[in-house]
Amino acid sequence: MYSVENQKKFIFDGGIQMITEKSIAFIGAGNMAEAIISGIINTNKIPKAQIYVTNRRSKQRLDRLKVNYQIQAMPSDELPFERIDLLLLVVKPKDIEGVLKDITSKIQKSTVVVSVVAGVSTEFIENTLNKSVSVVRVMPNTSCILLESATAISSGKYVTKADLLLVEELFQCLGRVFAIQEVQMDLVTGIAGSGPAYFYYLMEQMEKTCIEEGLPLKQAREISAQTVLGAARMILEYEESPLTLREKMTSPNGTTEAGLKEFIKRGGGKAISYAIRSAQRKSAELTKDLRVQKQ
Ligand SMILES: NC(=O)c1ccc[n+]([C@@H]2O[C@H](COP(=O)([O-])OP(=O)(O)OC[C@H]3O[C@@H](n4cnc5c(N)ncnc54)[C@H](OP(=O)(O)O)[C@@H]3O)[C@@H](O)[C@H]2O)c1
């Protein structure tokens, strides 16, 4: 079982691997793959020649990634499977089974499969590949681009400590990594994976209100974004709970109290809770659908 103590012991034992020496391939070249690729390029840790990307049919998209990031983009049948250390699966859940069936005869035992696909269990991937391959499931978000992702990570049954540390090292370059039990992955998908969209929606509403009240768009946008950023940093850097911070800044009869009262009266807090649970349910349904399809 992975733990911080095990990780320390492993590093102490001299088993640490260097992500800089590894080759990484992406199956799927959409939004999430690009966010991860862009983040990796921003870190300058992995030579561009060691990054491969492929997709199903959009050559134009591959050409764009090749030009923008100077990485190796190619049709999937040209992927050099024998050279790949980390194989990232970044396709929609509906496409995962087809991808796994395509790669099962080509994938090497030494390759670590890293699934970014929402709602797809490591067990499903292991069973569909039908061989003892290391499968790590991750749930990052698009803030990988800015190296600010919150990435949850959990491992399948063939994963070694070395495999897990390697995947962790990759995602630590792209933000913060949280090792979780796989049963919690649906929940964390509703926070880390989908969460940025809730805040974008909240900020859309802030912007809209400010514009209605005559504030220029640029100022409305920057003030609301800086406010959200500052609030998040207060929690992370002062290690205080959101409740304590909220209470500290809410004076009786003040403006914050007036705003919060309305927020709570209109179901603001409940709405967030419902949003997380709904995304969690959707993620769990995807797992169930794949299981049913396979039977
Ligand atoms: N977007 C997010 O914020 C986010 C966050 C966390 C996790 N995720 C997960 O990341 C995954 C991808 O999401 P996305 O938003 O990046 O989707 P997307 O933009 O639709 O990209 C999907 C990619 O998969 C490729 N693809 C489909 N079938 C393929 C096949 N058989 N072989 C090779 N490539 C194939 C598509 O290629 P073509 O275009 O050529 O068909 C496309 O490049 C999803 O499972 C999602 O749950 C997304």
Short mmCIF file of C-alpha atoms and ligand atoms in Angstrom, two decimals:
data_model
loop_
_atom_site.label_atom_id
_atom_site.label_comp_id
_atom_site.label_asym_id
_atom_site.label_seq_id
_atom_site.Cartn_x
_atom_site.Cartn_y
_atom_site.Cartn_z
CA MET A 1 0.00 0.00 0.00
CA TYR A 2 1.28 3.46 -0.88
CA SER A 3 2.02 5.87 1.98
CA VAL A 4 4.29 8.84 2.61
CA GLU A 5 6.38 6.62 4.91
CA ASN A 6 6.78 4.01 2.17
CA GLN A 7 7.70 6.75 -0.26
CA LYS A 8 10.42 8.06 2.09
CA LYS A 9 11.73 4.54 2.59
CA PHE A 10 11.76 3.94 -1.13
CA ILE A 11 13.70 7.13 -1.82
CA PHE A 12 16.07 6.23 1.04
CA ASP A 13 16.59 2.80 -0.51
CA GLY A 14 17.81 4.54 -3.64
CA GLY A 15 14.88 3.42 -5.77
CA ILE A 16 13.80 6.82 -7.02
CA GLN A 17 13.31 7.16 -10.76
CA MET A 18 13.73 10.29 -12.79
CA ILE A 19 10.79 11.46 -14.85
CA THR A 20 13.25 13.43 -17.01
CA GLU A 21 14.60 10.19 -18.48
CA LYS A 22 11.22 8.72 -19.38
CA SER A 23 9.24 8.63 -22.60
CA ILE A 24 5.59 9.59 -22.36
CA ALA A 25 2.87 8.88 -24.89
CA PHE A 26 -0.67 10.26 -25.03
CA ILE A 27 -3.54 8.38 -26.63
CA GLY A 28 -6.03 11.19 -27.11
CA ALA A 29 -5.11 14.71 -28.17
CA GLY A 30 -8.06 16.74 -26.90
CA ASN A 31 -8.42 19.44 -24.25
CA MET A 32 -7.13 17.46 -21.29
CA ALA A 33 -4.21 15.94 -23.16
CA GLU A 34 -3.19 19.39 -24.36
CA ALA A 35 -3.44 20.81 -20.81
CA ILE A 36 -1.06 18.09 -19.55
CA ILE A 37 1.30 18.40 -22.54
CA SER A 38 1.40 22.17 -22.21
CA GLY A 39 2.15 21.88 -18.48
CA ILE A 40 4.94 19.34 -19.08
CA ILE A 41 6.49 21.60 -21.72
CA ASN A 42 6.26 24.55 -19.29
CA THR A 43 8.25 22.60 -16.68
CA ASN A 44 11.08 21.92 -19.15
CA LYS A 45 11.65 18.62 -17.34
CA ILE A 46 11.06 16.16 -20.16
CA PRO A 47 12.79 16.54 -23.52
CA LYS A 48 10.21 17.20 -26.27
CA ALA A 49 11.61 14.30 -28.31
CA GLN A 50 10.42 11.96 -25.53
CA ILE A 51 6.76 13.09 -25.73
CA TYR A 52 4.45 11.33 -28.19
CA VAL A 53 0.82 12.06 -28.97
CA THR A 54 -1.75 10.35 -31.12
CA ASN A 55 -5.50 10.57 -31.73
CA ARG A 56 -8.19 8.85 -33.78
CA ARG A 57 -8.75 10.94 -36.90
CA SER A 58 -8.04 14.66 -36.58
CA LYS A 59 -4.72 15.13 -38.39
CA GLN A 60 -5.14 18.89 -38.22
CA ARG A 61 -5.23 18.70 -34.43
CA LEU A 62 -2.06 16.55 -34.32
CA ASP A 63 -0.27 18.93 -36.69
CA ARG A 64 -1.19 21.85 -34.45
CA LEU A 65 0.16 20.09 -31.32
CA LYS A 66 3.35 19.17 -33.20
CA VAL A 67 3.95 22.76 -34.30
CA ASN A 68 2.97 24.40 -30.98
CA TYR A 69 4.88 22.08 -28.65
CA GLN A 70 7.52 20.51 -30.94
CA ILE A 71 6.54 17.03 -29.76
CA GLN A 72 6.21 13.77 -31.70
CA ALA A 73 2.67 13.60 -33.13
CA MET A 74 1.68 10.57 -35.21
CA PRO A 75 -1.12 8.19 -36.17
CA SER A 76 -1.76 5.61 -33.43
CA ASP A 77 -0.35 2.66 -35.42
CA GLU A 78 3.05 4.43 -35.56
CA LEU A 79 3.38 4.87 -31.78
CA PRO A 80 6.71 3.25 -30.68
CA PHE A 81 5.22 1.08 -27.90
CA GLU A 82 8.57 -0.56 -27.11
CA ARG A 83 10.00 2.84 -26.04
CA ILE A 84 7.11 4.12 -23.93
CA ASP A 85 7.49 4.28 -20.13
CA LEU A 86 4.23 6.08 -19.34
CA LEU A 87 1.18 5.66 -21.56
CA LEU A 88 -1.49 8.24 -20.79
CA LEU A 89 -5.03 7.39 -21.85
CA VAL A 90 -6.87 10.67 -22.39
CA VAL A 91 -9.98 9.71 -24.38
CA LYS A 92 -13.68 10.01 -23.56
CA PRO A 93 -15.10 7.14 -21.46
CA LYS A 94 -17.13 5.84 -24.43
CA ASP A 95 -13.91 5.34 -26.44
CA ILE A 96 -11.77 3.65 -23.79
CA GLU A 97 -12.76 0.05 -24.48
CA GLY A 98 -11.90 0.32 -28.19
CA VAL A 99 -8.55 1.92 -27.36
CA LEU A 100 -7.67 -0.82 -24.84
CA LYS A 101 -8.53 -3.57 -27.32
CA ASP A 102 -6.35 -1.87 -29.96
CA ILE A 103 -3.29 -1.60 -27.75
CA THR A 104 -3.44 -4.81 -25.75
CA SER A 105 -1.12 -6.79 -28.05
CA LYS A 106 1.33 -3.87 -28.44
CA ILE A 107 1.70 -2.68 -24.87
CA GLN A 108 4.92 -3.69 -23.07
CA LYS A 109 4.95 -5.15 -19.55
CA SER A 110 7.32 -2.39 -18.41
CA THR A 111 4.95 0.40 -19.52
CA VAL A 112 2.84 2.08 -16.86
CA VAL A 113 -0.66 2.85 -18.10
CA VAL A 114 -1.99 6.12 -16.68
CA SER A 115 -5.71 6.62 -17.15
CA VAL A 116 -7.12 10.14 -17.02
CA VAL A 117 -10.53 8.86 -18.12
CA ALA A 118 -13.41 9.80 -15.79
CA GLY A 119 -15.44 6.95 -14.33
CA VAL A 120 -13.28 4.08 -15.60
CA SER A 121 -11.83 1.78 -12.95
CA THR A 122 -8.32 0.32 -12.94
CA GLU A 123 -10.01 -3.10 -12.72
CA PHE A 124 -11.89 -2.47 -15.99
CA ILE A 125 -8.65 -1.43 -17.71
CA GLU A 126 -6.69 -4.43 -16.34
CA ASN A 127 -9.44 -6.86 -17.36
CA THR A 128 -9.85 -5.41 -20.84
CA LEU A 129 -6.09 -5.39 -21.47
CA ASN A 130 -6.17 -8.94 -20.14
CA LYS A 131 -2.57 -8.88 -18.91
CA SER A 132 -0.68 -7.92 -15.75
CA VAL A 133 0.07 -4.31 -16.62
CA SER A 134 0.50 -1.48 -14.10
CA VAL A 135 -2.51 0.81 -14.25
CA VAL A 136 -2.61 4.08 -12.36
CA ARG A 137 -5.80 6.14 -12.37
CA VAL A 138 -5.48 9.92 -12.08
CA MET A 139 -7.93 12.78 -11.97
CA PRO A 140 -6.23 16.08 -12.74
CA ASN A 141 -7.81 19.27 -14.05
CA THR A 142 -7.07 21.70 -16.86
CA SER A 143 -5.06 23.93 -14.49
CA CYS A 144 -2.17 21.55 -15.38
CA ILE A 145 -1.36 24.20 -17.99
CA LEU A 146 -0.36 26.61 -15.21
CA LEU A 147 1.15 23.86 -13.03
CA GLU A 148 -1.74 24.39 -10.58
CA SER A 149 -3.68 21.15 -10.97
CA ALA A 150 -5.13 19.28 -8.01
CA THR A 151 -4.53 15.70 -9.12
CA ALA A 152 -5.95 12.66 -7.34
CA ILE A 153 -4.11 9.40 -7.90
CA SER A 154 -4.84 5.75 -7.09
CA SER A 155 -3.29 2.51 -8.21
CA GLY A 156 -4.42 -0.76 -9.73
CA LYS A 157 -3.38 -4.18 -8.49
CA TYR A 158 -0.14 -4.59 -10.48
CA VAL A 159 1.33 -1.18 -9.62
CA THR A 160 4.70 -1.14 -7.86
CA LYS A 161 5.96 1.61 -5.59
CA ALA A 162 8.35 2.66 -8.33
CA ASP A 163 5.50 2.97 -10.86
CA LEU A 164 3.40 5.04 -8.51
CA LEU A 165 6.25 7.34 -7.59
CA LEU A 166 6.97 7.94 -11.24
CA VAL A 167 3.38 8.94 -12.01
CA GLU A 168 3.33 11.04 -8.88
CA GLU A 169 6.52 12.76 -9.93
CA LEU A 170 4.98 13.61 -13.29
CA PHE A 171 1.84 15.14 -11.78
CA GLN A 172 3.76 16.89 -9.00
CA CYS A 173 5.41 18.87 -11.80
CA LEU A 174 1.89 19.97 -12.79
CA GLY A 175 0.53 20.99 -9.38
CA ARG A 176 -0.32 19.11 -6.21
CA VAL A 177 -0.93 15.37 -5.99
CA PHE A 178 -3.25 13.58 -3.57
CA ALA A 179 -3.01 9.81 -3.12
CA ILE A 180 -6.54 8.47 -2.52
CA GLN A 181 -8.34 5.13 -2.40
CA GLU A 182 -9.95 4.33 -5.75
CA VAL A 183 -13.43 4.17 -4.17
CA GLN A 184 -13.12 7.94 -3.59
CA MET A 185 -12.25 8.67 -7.22
CA ASP A 186 -15.85 9.44 -8.27
CA LEU A 187 -16.16 11.97 -5.47
CA VAL A 188 -12.83 13.60 -6.26
CA THR A 189 -13.81 13.74 -9.94
CA GLY A 190 -16.69 15.98 -8.77
CA ILE A 191 -14.18 18.30 -7.05
CA ALA A 192 -10.77 18.22 -8.77
CA GLY A 193 -11.87 17.17 -12.29
CA SER A 194 -15.07 19.18 -12.68
CA GLY A 195 -14.49 21.75 -9.92
CA PRO A 196 -12.80 24.47 -11.98
CA ALA A 197 -16.04 24.76 -14.00
CA TYR A 198 -18.06 25.56 -10.85
CA PHE A 199 -15.71 28.43 -10.07
CA TYR A 200 -15.76 29.62 -13.69
CA TYR A 201 -19.56 29.65 -13.48
CA LEU A 202 -19.46 31.55 -10.19
CA MET A 203 -17.08 34.09 -11.71
CA GLU A 204 -19.30 34.41 -14.80
CA GLN A 205 -22.12 35.44 -12.44
CA MET A 206 -19.83 37.89 -10.61
CA GLU A 207 -18.79 39.45 -13.94
CA LYS A 208 -22.38 39.66 -15.15
CA THR A 209 -23.54 41.44 -12.01
CA CYS A 210 -20.62 43.88 -12.07
CA ILE A 211 -21.23 44.70 -15.74
CA GLU A 212 -24.94 45.27 -15.05
CA GLU A 213 -23.82 47.74 -12.39
CA GLY A 214 -21.54 49.57 -14.84
CA LEU A 215 -18.05 48.19 -14.06
CA PRO A 216 -15.89 47.63 -17.17
CA LEU A 217 -15.56 43.93 -18.13
CA LYS A 218 -11.75 43.83 -17.72
CA GLN A 219 -11.93 45.15 -14.17
CA ALA A 220 -14.90 42.95 -13.26
CA ARG A 221 -13.03 39.88 -14.54
CA GLU A 222 -9.74 40.65 -12.83
CA ILE A 223 -11.30 41.65 -9.51
CA SER A 224 -13.40 38.48 -9.29
CA ALA A 225 -10.55 36.18 -10.37
CA GLN A 226 -8.05 37.78 -7.98
CA THR A 227 -10.61 37.47 -5.16
CA VAL A 228 -11.04 33.73 -5.77
CA LEU A 229 -7.27 33.22 -6.08
CA GLY A 230 -6.60 35.14 -2.84
CA ALA A 231 -9.26 33.20 -0.91
CA ALA A 232 -7.81 29.84 -2.06
CA ARG A 233 -4.27 30.92 -1.13
CA MET A 234 -5.43 32.01 2.35
CA ILE A 235 -6.70 28.48 2.99
CA LEU A 236 -3.60 26.74 1.64
CA GLU A 237 -0.95 29.06 3.05
CA TYR A 238 -2.41 29.84 6.48
CA GLU A 239 -3.83 26.31 6.92
CA GLU A 240 -7.02 27.70 8.39
CA SER A 241 -10.42 26.26 7.69
CA PRO A 242 -12.79 28.04 5.31
CA LEU A 243 -15.21 28.34 8.23
CA THR A 244 -12.66 30.16 10.44
CA LEU A 245 -11.65 32.50 7.63
CA ARG A 246 -15.28 33.23 6.81
CA GLU A 247 -16.17 33.94 10.42
CA LYS A 248 -13.12 36.18 10.86
CA MET A 249 -14.15 38.44 8.01
CA THR A 250 -17.88 38.54 8.76
CA SER A 251 -18.67 41.41 11.12
CA PRO A 252 -22.16 41.61 12.60
CA ASN A 253 -24.43 43.71 10.44
CA GLY A 254 -21.67 44.25 7.89
CA THR A 255 -21.62 43.94 4.11
CA THR A 256 -20.23 40.36 4.12
CA GLU A 257 -22.96 39.21 6.48
CA ALA A 258 -25.59 40.80 4.22
CA GLY A 259 -24.11 39.09 1.14
CA LEU A 260 -23.74 35.70 2.84
CA LYS A 261 -27.30 35.76 4.20
CA GLU A 262 -28.65 36.15 0.68
CA PHE A 263 -26.22 33.51 -0.66
CA ILE A 264 -27.39 30.97 1.92
CA LYS A 265 -31.09 31.93 1.61
CA ARG A 266 -30.88 31.29 -2.18
CA GLY A 267 -29.31 27.85 -1.67
CA GLY A 268 -25.72 28.79 -2.67
CA GLY A 269 -24.06 26.28 -0.32
CA LYS A 270 -26.50 23.50 -1.15
CA ALA A 271 -26.04 24.13 -4.87
CA ILE A 272 -22.29 23.40 -4.59
CA SER A 273 -22.97 20.23 -2.62
CA TYR A 274 -25.55 19.06 -5.20
CA ALA A 275 -23.12 19.85 -8.03
CA ILE A 276 -20.35 17.71 -6.50
CA ARG A 277 -22.71 14.81 -5.80
CA SER A 278 -24.20 14.98 -9.28
CA ALA A 279 -20.74 14.81 -10.91
CA GLN A 280 -19.85 11.98 -8.49
CA ARG A 281 -22.99 10.04 -9.52
CA LYS A 282 -22.24 10.60 -13.21
CA SER A 283 -18.71 9.26 -12.75
CA ALA A 284 -20.08 6.17 -10.92
CA GLU A 285 -22.68 5.64 -13.69
CA LEU A 286 -19.94 5.62 -16.33
CA THR A 287 -18.21 2.77 -14.47
CA LYS A 288 -21.50 0.87 -14.21
CA ASP A 289 -22.32 1.38 -17.93
CA LEU A 290 -18.94 0.00 -18.99
CA ARG A 291 -19.39 -3.01 -16.69
CA VAL A 292 -22.85 -3.72 -18.17
CA GLN A 293 -21.61 -3.31 -21.77
CA LYS A 294 -18.85 -5.84 -21.10
CA GLN A 295 -21.22 -8.52 -19.73
N1 LIG B 1 -11.50 18.25 -19.83
C1 LIG B 1 -11.33 18.20 -18.49
O1 LIG B 1 -11.40 19.19 -17.76
C2 LIG B 1 -11.00 16.86 -17.85
C3 LIG B 1 -10.58 16.81 -16.51
C4 LIG B 1 -10.24 15.56 -15.97
C5 LIG B 1 -10.37 14.41 -16.73
N2 LIG B 1 -10.82 14.49 -17.99
C6 LIG B 1 -10.97 13.25 -18.77
O2 LIG B 1 -10.09 13.31 -19.88
C7 LIG B 1 -10.64 12.55 -20.96
C8 LIG B 1 -10.54 13.36 -22.23
O3 LIG B 1 -11.32 14.54 -22.11
P1 LIG B 1 -11.14 15.74 -23.13
O4 LIG B 1 -11.93 16.86 -22.57
O5 LIG B 1 -9.69 15.95 -23.44
O6 LIG B 1 -11.87 15.12 -24.43
P2 LIG B 1 -11.73 15.56 -25.96
O7 LIG B 1 -11.26 16.98 -26.03
O8 LIG B 1 -12.99 15.17 -26.63
O9 LIG B 1 -10.54 14.63 -26.52
C9 LIG B 1 -10.68 13.25 -26.72
C10 LIG B 1 -9.51 12.78 -27.59
O10 LIG B 1 -9.57 11.36 -27.67
C11 LIG B 1 -9.22 11.00 -29.01
N3 LIG B 1 -9.67 9.65 -29.30
C12 LIG B 1 -10.92 9.14 -29.28
N4 LIG B 1 -10.91 7.81 -29.64
C13 LIG B 1 -9.62 7.49 -29.89
C14 LIG B 1 -8.96 6.31 -30.31
N5 LIG B 1 -9.65 5.19 -30.55
N6 LIG B 1 -7.62 6.35 -30.47
C15 LIG B 1 -6.91 7.48 -30.27
N7 LIG B 1 -7.49 8.65 -29.85
C16 LIG B 1 -8.81 8.65 -29.67
C17 LIG B 1 -9.90 12.04 -29.84
O11 LIG B 1 -9.36 12.05 -31.17
P3 LIG B 1 -10.23 12.59 -32.44
O12 LIG B 1 -10.55 14.02 -32.12
O13 LIG B 1 -9.30 12.45 -33.58
O14 LIG B 1 -11.46 11.72 -32.51
C18 LIG B 1 -9.53 13.30 -29.04
O15 LIG B 1 -8.24 13.72 -29.36
C19 LIG B 1 -12.08 12.21 -20.58
O16 LIG B 1 -12.19 10.86 -20.23
C20 LIG B 1 -12.37 13.09 -19.38
O17 LIG B 1 -13.20 12.43 -18.46
C21 LIG B 1 -11.13 15.68 -18.59
#
